[in-house]
Short mmCIF file of C-alpha atoms and ligand atoms in Angstrom, two decimals:
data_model
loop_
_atom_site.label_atom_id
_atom_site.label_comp_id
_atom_site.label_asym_id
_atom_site.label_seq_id
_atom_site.Cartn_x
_atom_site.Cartn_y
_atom_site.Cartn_z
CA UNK A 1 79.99 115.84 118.44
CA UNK A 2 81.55 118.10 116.07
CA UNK A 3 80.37 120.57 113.76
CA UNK A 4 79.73 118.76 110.84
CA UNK A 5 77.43 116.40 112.66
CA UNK A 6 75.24 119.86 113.50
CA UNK A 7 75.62 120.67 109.77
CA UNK A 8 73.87 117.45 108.61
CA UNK A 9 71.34 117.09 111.45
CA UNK A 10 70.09 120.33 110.55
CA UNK A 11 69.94 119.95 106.96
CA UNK A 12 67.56 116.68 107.88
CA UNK A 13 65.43 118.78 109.92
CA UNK A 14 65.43 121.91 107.46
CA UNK A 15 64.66 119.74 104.23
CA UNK A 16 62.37 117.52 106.29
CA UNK A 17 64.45 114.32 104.74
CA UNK A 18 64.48 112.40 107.79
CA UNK A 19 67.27 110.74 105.92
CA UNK A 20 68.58 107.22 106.80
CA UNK A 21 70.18 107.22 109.83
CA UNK A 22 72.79 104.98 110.93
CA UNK A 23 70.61 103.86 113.97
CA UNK A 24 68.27 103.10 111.39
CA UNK A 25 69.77 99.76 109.86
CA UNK A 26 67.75 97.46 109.57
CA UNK A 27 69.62 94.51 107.80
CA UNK A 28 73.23 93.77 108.63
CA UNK A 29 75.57 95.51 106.07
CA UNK A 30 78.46 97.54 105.10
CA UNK A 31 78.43 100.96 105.41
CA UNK A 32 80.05 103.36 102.57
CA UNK A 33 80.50 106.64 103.35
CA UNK A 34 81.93 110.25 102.39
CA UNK A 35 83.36 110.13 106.10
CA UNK A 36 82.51 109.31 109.56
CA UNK A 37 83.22 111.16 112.27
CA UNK A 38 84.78 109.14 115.36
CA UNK A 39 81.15 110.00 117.50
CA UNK A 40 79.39 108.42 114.52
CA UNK A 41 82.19 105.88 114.63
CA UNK A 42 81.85 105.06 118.51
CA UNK A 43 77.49 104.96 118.05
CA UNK A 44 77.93 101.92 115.18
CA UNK A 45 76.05 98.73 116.07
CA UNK A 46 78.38 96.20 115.68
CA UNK A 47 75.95 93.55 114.51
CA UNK A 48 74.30 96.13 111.69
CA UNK A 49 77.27 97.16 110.46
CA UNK A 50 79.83 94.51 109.73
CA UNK A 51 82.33 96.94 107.85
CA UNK A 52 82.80 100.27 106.37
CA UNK A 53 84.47 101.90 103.77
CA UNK A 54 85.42 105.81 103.35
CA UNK A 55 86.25 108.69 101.06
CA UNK A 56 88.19 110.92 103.61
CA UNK A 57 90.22 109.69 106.46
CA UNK A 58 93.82 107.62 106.75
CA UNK A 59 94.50 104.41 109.59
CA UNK A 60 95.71 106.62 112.89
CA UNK A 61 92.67 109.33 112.50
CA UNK A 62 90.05 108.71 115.29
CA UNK A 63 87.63 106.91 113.25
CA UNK A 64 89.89 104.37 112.30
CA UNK A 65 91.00 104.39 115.56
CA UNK A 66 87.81 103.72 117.20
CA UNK A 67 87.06 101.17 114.51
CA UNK A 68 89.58 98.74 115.58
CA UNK A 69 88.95 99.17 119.13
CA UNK A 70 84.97 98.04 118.18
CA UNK A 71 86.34 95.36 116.07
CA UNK A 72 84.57 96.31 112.95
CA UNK A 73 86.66 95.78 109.33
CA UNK A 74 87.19 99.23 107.79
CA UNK A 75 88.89 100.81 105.10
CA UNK A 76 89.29 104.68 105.18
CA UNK A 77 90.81 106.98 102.83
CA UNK A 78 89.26 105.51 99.61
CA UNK A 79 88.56 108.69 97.66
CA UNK A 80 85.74 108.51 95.70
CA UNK A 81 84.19 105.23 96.60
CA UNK A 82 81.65 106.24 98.30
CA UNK A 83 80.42 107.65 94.81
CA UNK A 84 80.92 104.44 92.45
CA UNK A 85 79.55 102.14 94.69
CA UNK A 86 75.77 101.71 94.18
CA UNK A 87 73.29 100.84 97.38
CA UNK A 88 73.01 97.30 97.36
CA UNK A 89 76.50 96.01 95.74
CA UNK A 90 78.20 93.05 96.81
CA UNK A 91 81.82 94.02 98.35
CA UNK A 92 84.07 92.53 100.30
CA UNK A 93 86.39 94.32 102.85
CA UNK A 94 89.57 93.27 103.52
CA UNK A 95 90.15 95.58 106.60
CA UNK A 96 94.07 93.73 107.50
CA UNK A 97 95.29 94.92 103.55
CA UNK A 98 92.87 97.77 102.67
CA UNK A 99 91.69 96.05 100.09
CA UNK A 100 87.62 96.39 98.59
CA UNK A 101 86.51 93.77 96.33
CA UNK A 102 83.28 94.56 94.30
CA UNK A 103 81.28 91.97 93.69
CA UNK A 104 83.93 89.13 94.51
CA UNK A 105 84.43 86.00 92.74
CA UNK A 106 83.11 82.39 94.07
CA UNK A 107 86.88 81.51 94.17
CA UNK A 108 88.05 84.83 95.91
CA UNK A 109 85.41 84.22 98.50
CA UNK A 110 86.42 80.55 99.37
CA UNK A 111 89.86 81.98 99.92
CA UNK A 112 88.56 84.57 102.26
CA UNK A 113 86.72 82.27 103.99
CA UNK A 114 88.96 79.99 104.55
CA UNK A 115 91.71 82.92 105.64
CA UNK A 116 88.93 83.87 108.20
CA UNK A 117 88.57 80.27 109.75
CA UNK A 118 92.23 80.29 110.21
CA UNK A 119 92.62 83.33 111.97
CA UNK A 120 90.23 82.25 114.17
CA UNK A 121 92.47 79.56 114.97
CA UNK A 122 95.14 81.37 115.49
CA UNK A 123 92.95 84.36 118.21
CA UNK A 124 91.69 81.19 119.77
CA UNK A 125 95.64 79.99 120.32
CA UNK A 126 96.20 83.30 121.70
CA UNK A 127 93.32 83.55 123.95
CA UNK A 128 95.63 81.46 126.48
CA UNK A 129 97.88 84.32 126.83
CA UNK A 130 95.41 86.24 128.70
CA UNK A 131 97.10 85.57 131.91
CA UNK A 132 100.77 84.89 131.30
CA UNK A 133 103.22 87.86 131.72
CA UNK A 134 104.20 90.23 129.20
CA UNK A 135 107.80 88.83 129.20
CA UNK A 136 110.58 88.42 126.99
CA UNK A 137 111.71 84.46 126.37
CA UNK A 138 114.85 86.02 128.50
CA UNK A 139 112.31 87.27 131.57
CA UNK A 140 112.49 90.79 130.30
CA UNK A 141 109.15 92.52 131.72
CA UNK A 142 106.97 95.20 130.43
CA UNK A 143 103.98 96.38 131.65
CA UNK A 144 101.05 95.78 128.73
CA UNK A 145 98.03 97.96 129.40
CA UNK A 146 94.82 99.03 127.05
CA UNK A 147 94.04 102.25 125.50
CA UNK A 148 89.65 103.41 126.60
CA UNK A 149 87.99 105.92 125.11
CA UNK A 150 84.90 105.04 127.92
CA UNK A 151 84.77 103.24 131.21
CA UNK A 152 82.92 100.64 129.89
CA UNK A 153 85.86 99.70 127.63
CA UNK A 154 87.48 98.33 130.48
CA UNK A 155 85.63 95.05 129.68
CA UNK A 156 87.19 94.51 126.23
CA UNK A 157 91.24 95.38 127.88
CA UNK A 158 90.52 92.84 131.13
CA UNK A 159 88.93 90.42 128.78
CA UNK A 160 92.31 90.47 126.23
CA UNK A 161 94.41 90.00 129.05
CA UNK A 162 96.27 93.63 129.77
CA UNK A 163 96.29 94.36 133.17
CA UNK A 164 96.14 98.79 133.42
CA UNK A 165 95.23 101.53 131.61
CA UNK A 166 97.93 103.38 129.89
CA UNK A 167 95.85 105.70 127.76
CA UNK A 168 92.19 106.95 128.91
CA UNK A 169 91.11 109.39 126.16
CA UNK A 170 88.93 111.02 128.63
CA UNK A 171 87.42 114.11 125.94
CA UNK A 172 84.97 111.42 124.72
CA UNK A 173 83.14 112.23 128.02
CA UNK A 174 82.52 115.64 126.98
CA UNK A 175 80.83 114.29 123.73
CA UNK A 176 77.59 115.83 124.70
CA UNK A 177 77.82 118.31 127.42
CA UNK A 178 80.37 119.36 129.54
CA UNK A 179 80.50 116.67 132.18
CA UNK A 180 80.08 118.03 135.73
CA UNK A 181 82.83 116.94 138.58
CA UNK A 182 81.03 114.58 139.99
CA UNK A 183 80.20 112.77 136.77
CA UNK A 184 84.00 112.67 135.78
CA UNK A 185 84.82 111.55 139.40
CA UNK A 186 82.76 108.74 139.31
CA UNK A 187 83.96 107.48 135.66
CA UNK A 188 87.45 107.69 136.47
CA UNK A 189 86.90 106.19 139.90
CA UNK A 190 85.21 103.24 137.96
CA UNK A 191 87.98 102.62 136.01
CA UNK A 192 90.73 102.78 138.55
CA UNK A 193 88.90 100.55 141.14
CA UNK A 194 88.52 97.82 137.93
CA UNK A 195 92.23 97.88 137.11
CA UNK A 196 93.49 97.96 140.62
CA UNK A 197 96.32 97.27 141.65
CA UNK A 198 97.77 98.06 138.40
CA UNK A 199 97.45 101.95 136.88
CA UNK A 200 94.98 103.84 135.69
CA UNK A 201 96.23 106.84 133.57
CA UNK A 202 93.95 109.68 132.96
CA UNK A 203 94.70 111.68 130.17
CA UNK A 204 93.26 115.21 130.43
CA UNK A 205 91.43 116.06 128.05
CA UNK A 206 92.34 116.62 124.19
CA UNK A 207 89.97 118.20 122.25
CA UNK A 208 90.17 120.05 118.85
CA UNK A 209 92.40 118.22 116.22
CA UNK A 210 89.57 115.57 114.47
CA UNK A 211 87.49 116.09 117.69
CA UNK A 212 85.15 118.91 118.11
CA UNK A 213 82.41 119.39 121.05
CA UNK A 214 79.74 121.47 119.44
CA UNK A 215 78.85 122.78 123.18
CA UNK A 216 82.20 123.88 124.01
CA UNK A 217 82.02 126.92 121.03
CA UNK A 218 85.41 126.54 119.76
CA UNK A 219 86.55 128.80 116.90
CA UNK A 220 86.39 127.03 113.47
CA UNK A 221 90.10 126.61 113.01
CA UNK A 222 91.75 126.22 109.03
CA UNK A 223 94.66 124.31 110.58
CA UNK A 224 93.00 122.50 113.89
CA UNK A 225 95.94 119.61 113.93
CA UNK A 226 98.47 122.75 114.57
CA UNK A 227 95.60 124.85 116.80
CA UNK A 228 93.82 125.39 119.83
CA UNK A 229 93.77 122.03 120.61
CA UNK A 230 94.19 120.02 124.22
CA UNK A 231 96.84 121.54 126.88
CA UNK A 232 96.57 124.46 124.91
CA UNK A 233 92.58 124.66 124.83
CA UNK A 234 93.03 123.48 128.50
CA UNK A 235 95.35 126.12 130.03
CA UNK A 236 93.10 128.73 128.23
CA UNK A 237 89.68 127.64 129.74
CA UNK A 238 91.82 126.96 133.26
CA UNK A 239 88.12 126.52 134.81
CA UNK A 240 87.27 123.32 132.52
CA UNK A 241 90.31 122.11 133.04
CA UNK A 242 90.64 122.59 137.03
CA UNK A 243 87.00 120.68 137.26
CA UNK A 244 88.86 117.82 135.41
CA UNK A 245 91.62 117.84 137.62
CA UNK A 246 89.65 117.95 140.43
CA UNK A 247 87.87 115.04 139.63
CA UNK A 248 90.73 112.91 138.72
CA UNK A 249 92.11 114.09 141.96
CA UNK A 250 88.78 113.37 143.99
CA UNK A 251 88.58 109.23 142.29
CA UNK A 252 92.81 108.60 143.07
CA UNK A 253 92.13 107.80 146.61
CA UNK A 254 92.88 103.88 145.00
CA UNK A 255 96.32 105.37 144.52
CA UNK A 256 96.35 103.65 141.11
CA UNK A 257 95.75 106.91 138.92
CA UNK A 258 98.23 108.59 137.21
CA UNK A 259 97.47 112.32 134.90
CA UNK A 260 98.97 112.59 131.96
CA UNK A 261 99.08 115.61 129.97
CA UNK A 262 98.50 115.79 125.77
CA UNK A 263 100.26 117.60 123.08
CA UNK A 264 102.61 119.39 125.54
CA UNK A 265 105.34 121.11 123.11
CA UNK A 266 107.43 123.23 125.59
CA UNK A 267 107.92 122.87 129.21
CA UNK A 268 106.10 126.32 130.13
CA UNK A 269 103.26 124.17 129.34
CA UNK A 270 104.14 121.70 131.99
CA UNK A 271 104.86 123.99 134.75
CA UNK A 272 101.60 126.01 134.16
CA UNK A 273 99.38 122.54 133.87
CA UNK A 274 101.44 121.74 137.14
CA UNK A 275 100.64 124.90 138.99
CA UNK A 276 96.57 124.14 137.93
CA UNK A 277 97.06 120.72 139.76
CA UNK A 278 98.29 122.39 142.80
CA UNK A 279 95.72 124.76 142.91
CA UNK A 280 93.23 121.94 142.30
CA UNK A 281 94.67 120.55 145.04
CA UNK A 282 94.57 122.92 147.80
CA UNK A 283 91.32 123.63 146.65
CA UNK A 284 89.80 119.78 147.60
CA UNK A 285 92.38 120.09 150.86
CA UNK A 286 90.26 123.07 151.83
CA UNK A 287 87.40 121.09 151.91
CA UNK A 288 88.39 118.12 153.43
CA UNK A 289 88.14 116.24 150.08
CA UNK A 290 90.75 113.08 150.52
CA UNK A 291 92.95 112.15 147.00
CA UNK A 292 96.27 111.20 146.60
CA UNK A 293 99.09 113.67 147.53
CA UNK A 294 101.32 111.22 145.77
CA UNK A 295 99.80 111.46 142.35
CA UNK A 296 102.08 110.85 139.41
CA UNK A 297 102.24 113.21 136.35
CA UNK A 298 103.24 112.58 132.92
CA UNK A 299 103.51 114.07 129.65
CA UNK A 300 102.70 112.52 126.23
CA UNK A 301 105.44 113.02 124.09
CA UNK A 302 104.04 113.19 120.57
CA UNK A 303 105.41 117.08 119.72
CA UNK A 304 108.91 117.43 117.85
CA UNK A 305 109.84 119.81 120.44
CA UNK A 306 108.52 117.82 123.49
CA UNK A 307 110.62 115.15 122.10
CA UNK A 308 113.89 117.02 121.63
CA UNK A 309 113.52 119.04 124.74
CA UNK A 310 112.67 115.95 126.76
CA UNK A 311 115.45 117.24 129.20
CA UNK A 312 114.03 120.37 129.85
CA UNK A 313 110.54 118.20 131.00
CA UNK A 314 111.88 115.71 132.87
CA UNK A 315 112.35 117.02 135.90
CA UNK A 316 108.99 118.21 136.21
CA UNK A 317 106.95 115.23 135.77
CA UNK A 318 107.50 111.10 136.49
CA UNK A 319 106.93 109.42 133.10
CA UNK A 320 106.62 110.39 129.33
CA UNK A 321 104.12 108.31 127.26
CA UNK A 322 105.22 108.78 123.33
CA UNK A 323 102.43 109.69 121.71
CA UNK A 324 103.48 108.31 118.33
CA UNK A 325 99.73 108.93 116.17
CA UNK A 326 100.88 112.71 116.38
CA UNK A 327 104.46 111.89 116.64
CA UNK A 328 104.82 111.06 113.13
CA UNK A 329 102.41 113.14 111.87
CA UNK A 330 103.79 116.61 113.20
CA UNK A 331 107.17 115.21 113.05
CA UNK A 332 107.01 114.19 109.24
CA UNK A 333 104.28 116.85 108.42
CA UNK A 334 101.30 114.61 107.42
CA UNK A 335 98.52 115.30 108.36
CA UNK A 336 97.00 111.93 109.96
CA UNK A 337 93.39 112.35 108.78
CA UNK A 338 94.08 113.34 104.97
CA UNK A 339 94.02 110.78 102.90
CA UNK A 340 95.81 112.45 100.14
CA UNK A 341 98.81 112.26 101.74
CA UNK A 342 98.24 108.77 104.07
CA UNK A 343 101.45 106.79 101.92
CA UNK A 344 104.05 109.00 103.80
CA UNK A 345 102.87 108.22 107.28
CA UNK A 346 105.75 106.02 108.20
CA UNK A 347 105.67 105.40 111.72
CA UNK A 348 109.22 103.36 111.14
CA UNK A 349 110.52 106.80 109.15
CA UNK A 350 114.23 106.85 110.47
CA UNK A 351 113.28 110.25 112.28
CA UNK A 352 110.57 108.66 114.47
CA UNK A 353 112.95 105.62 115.53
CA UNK A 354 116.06 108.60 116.38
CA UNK A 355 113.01 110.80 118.32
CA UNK A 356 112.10 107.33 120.26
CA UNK A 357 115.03 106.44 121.58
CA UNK A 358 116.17 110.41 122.35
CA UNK A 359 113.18 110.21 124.42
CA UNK A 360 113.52 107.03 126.28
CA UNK A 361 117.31 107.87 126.98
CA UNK A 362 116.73 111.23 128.27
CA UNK A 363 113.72 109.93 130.39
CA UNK A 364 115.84 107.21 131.73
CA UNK A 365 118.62 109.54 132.75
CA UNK A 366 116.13 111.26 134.74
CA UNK A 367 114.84 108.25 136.48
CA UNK A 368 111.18 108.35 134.38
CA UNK A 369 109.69 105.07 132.56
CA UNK A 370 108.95 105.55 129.30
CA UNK A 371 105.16 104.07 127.67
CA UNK A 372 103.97 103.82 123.95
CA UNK A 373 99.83 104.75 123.49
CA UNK A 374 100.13 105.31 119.67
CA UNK A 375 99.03 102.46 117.47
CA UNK A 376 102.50 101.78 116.41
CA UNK A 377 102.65 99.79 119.81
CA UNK A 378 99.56 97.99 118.82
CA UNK A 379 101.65 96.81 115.64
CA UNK A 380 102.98 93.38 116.69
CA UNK A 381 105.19 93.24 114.43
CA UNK A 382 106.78 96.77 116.20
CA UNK A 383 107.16 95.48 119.33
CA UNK A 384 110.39 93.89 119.03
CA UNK A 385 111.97 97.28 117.58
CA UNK A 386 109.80 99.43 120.55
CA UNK A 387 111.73 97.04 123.09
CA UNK A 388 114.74 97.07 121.70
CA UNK A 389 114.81 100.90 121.69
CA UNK A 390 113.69 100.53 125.63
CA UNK A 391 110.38 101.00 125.85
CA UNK A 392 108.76 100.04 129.21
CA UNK A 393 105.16 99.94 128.75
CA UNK A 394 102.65 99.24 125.81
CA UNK A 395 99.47 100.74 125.86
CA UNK A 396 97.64 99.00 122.70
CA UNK A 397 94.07 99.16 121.35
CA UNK A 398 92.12 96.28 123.86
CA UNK A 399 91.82 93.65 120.30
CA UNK A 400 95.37 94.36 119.72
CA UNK A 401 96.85 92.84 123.44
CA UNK A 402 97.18 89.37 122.24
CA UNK A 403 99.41 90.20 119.19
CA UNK A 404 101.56 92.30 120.98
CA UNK A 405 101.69 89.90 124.17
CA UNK A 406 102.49 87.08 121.61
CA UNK A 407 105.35 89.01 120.22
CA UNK A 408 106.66 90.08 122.97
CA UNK A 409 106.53 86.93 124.87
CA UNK A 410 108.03 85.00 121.36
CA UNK A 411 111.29 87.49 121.40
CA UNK A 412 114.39 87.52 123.49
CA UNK A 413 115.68 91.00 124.52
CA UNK A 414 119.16 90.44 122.50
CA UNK A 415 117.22 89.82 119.57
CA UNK A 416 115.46 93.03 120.16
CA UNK A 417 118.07 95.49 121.25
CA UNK A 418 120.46 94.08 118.03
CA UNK A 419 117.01 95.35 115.58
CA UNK A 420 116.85 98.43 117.57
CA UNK A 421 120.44 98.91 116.80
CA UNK A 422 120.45 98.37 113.02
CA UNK A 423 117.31 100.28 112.47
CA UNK A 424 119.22 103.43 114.37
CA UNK A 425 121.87 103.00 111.63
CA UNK A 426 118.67 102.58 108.74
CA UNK A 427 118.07 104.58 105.84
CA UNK A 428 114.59 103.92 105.14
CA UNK A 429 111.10 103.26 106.59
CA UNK A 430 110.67 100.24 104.68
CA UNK A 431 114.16 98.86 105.54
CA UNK A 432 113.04 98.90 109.24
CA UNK A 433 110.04 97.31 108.34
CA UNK A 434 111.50 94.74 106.65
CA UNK A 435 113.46 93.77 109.24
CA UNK A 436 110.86 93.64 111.92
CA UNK A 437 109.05 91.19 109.85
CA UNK A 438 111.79 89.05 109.18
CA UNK A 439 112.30 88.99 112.66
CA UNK A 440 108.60 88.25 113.74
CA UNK A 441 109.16 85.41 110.72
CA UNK A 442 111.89 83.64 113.31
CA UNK A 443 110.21 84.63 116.61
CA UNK A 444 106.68 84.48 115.73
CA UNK A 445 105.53 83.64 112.20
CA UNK A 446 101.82 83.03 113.18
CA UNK A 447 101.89 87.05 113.91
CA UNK A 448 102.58 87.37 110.02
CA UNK A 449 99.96 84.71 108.77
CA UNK A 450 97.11 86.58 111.07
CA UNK A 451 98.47 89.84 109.17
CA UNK A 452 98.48 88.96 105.71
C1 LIG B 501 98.84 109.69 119.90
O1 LIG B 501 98.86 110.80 119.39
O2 LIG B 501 99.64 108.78 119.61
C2 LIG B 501 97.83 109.36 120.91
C3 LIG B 501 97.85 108.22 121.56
O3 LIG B 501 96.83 110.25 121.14
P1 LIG B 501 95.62 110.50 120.13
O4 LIG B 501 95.60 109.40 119.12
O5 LIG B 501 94.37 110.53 120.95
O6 LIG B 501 95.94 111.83 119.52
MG1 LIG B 502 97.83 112.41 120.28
#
């Protein structure tokens, strides 16, 4: 998928080292590695690999990402282990602390197995939520929805009981070719009739940042966080991006599908993306192609700018969706794949909470709802604060719905608007923090056990 994936398959077939290869496992184990790339991430078999461990990386870059949507432990961002561990030593990974144990005492085991069988206990308590409401003790409603990198991933966010799709990361379609209309037409249309009634929201596509398409020919880039990356790679290639919009527009006859544009960080942006769907649209009107004239359009919100000139969007789109993985890290310059620098990625940093609710009261002036498809939504223990600060919709990594639905559901909306409140007046990231767990320890204290 990106260039470094080229890199090493062509070392393997220069040096003739047909090297180990991940789809070579044999025996189930754990996997330590320099880094992994999120297409070597998404290709893991589960049942060979049962954890990994890396050098490079930190817990909102798309690997890590990826690896709690498959449900496999992993610990990124471990500097040099992948050089003082030895093939063939017993570890074990503590995914929930980021913790590695090398060759782990009899004692230390028991423990771990016996923390295992109890979370077990507690997902299998949850597992009733799956079709109860996401609803405050008070009756205060939000729409919970799952984040899908593929259409297949649909499974996993129907099977932990959210009901739409609030984030479809639609570049991993493009993973080995460009994907003709058609092909795109029929994924999305998948995905939309699976949900239906509820929505479907198609993000276009954002490549560049930690994801590169080796077919696509994109400059290497020193800086390719702050580069030619998503709407920006998309209004410059307006072909690519018409054929996506096309096909979104040709599967929203279910009337379910929403667009949603990423990394938007002034409203020129908008209104140019905007004047692409129009175009799009005429075009398939031309032809007698039937979509939905209705179609909403959003805009993540996960630039500083976007954020602060949320007025200036509004009126040109019907919902933002805070984009909080890139939120924090362009708002509190860290970059969200460097490890070196992973211990001041605060999604709770004062800034982010003031940026949040700037964003949802400007959006509700202007009549928008307001969603949440970072992994701070996925954060139970957030999801009091996220509601307080008026939030309407999560849209959470599939294994992360039952948390979050238990939180929600264990919280009444005083309780949340009065944390929302005192973390607006906070002075630290880990002074909001603490308060969110304390709360969670009235409202919901099996949410801290499972987290410990
Ligand atoms: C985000 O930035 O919060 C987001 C949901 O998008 P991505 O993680 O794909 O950049
Ligand atoms: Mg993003």
């Amino acid at each position: 998928m990106d260039l470094r994936d080229i890199g090493r398959r062509m070392m393997r077939n220069l040096t003739g080292h047909s090297g180990r290869t991940l789809a070579s496992l044999t025996e189930p184990s754990v996997l330590v590695a320099r880094d992994l790339t999120p297409s070597e991430t998404a290709g893991l078999n589960k049942n060979k690999v049962l954890a990994f461990v890396t050098d490079l990386g930190s817990p909102t870059s798309h690997t890590a990402i990826m690896a709690r949507a498959l449900g496999i432990p992993a610990i990124v961002g471990m500097h040099d282990v992948s050089v003082r561990l030895n093939a063939g030593d017993p570890v074990l990974v503590d995914g929930y602390q980021g913790l590695l144990y090398l060759r782990p005492t009899r004692p230390r085991r028991v423990r771990y197995e016996r923390r295992t069988l109890a979370r077990r206990t507690i997902q299998s308590r949850l597992a009733v939520l799956r079709d109860q409401p996401a609803m405050t003790q008070d009756g205060y409603s939000l729409i919970l929805s799952g984040n899908i990198g593929l259409p297949g991933d649909v499974d996993a966010v129907l099977a932990n009981g959210a009901t739409g799709i609030g984030l479809f990361r639609t570049e991993y379609l493009y993973l080995n070719k460009l994907p003709t209309e058609e092909e795109q037409a029929a994924a999305y249309a998948e995905v939309a009739r699976r949900v239906a009634p509820a929505a479907a929201i198609i993000r276009t596509m954002d490549i560049g940042g930690d994801k590169f398409l080796s077919h696509l020919k994109m400059p290497q880039q020193v800086n390719p966080f702050m580069g030619w990356r998503a709407i920006r790679f998309c209004l410059a290639q307006p072909e690519i991006f018409k054929t996506q919009l096309r096909a979104i527009l040709r599967a929203s006859v279910h009337r379910n599908i929403k667009i949603m544009y990423p990394m938007v960080s002034n409203v020129k942006e908008v209104v140019a993306a905007n004047l692409l769907l129009a175009e799009a649209q005429a075009e398939l009107a031309q032809h007698g192609v039937p979509f939905d004239p209705d179609i909403e359009v959003g805009v993540m919100i996960e630039v500083p700018s976007a954020a602060l000139t949320a007025d200036l969007i509004a009126p040109h789109i019907k919902f933002f969706s805070l984009g909080t993985n890139d939120l924090v890290q362009y708002t509190l310059a860290v970059d969200r794949v460097n490890e070196l620098v992973a211990g001041l990625y605060e999604p709770t940093n004062p800034a982010i909470i003031k940026l949040i609710k700037h964003t949802v009261d400007v959006g509700h002036e202007h009549g928008l709802w307001i969603g949440l498809c970072g992994e701070m939504g996925g954060n139970p223990l957030l999801a009091p604060l996220l509601i307080g600060l008026g939030v309407d919709e999560f849209s959470v990594n599939p294994p992360a719905v039952p948390l979050v639905k238990d939180a929600i559901r264990s919280v009444r909306f005083a309780q949340a608007e009065e944390l929302a409140q005192a973390a607006l007046r906070s002075g630290s990231a880990g002074e909001i923090m603490d308060a969110c767990r304390r709360l969670c320890g009235q409202t919901a204290p099996e949410i801290l056990e499972l987290m410990e």
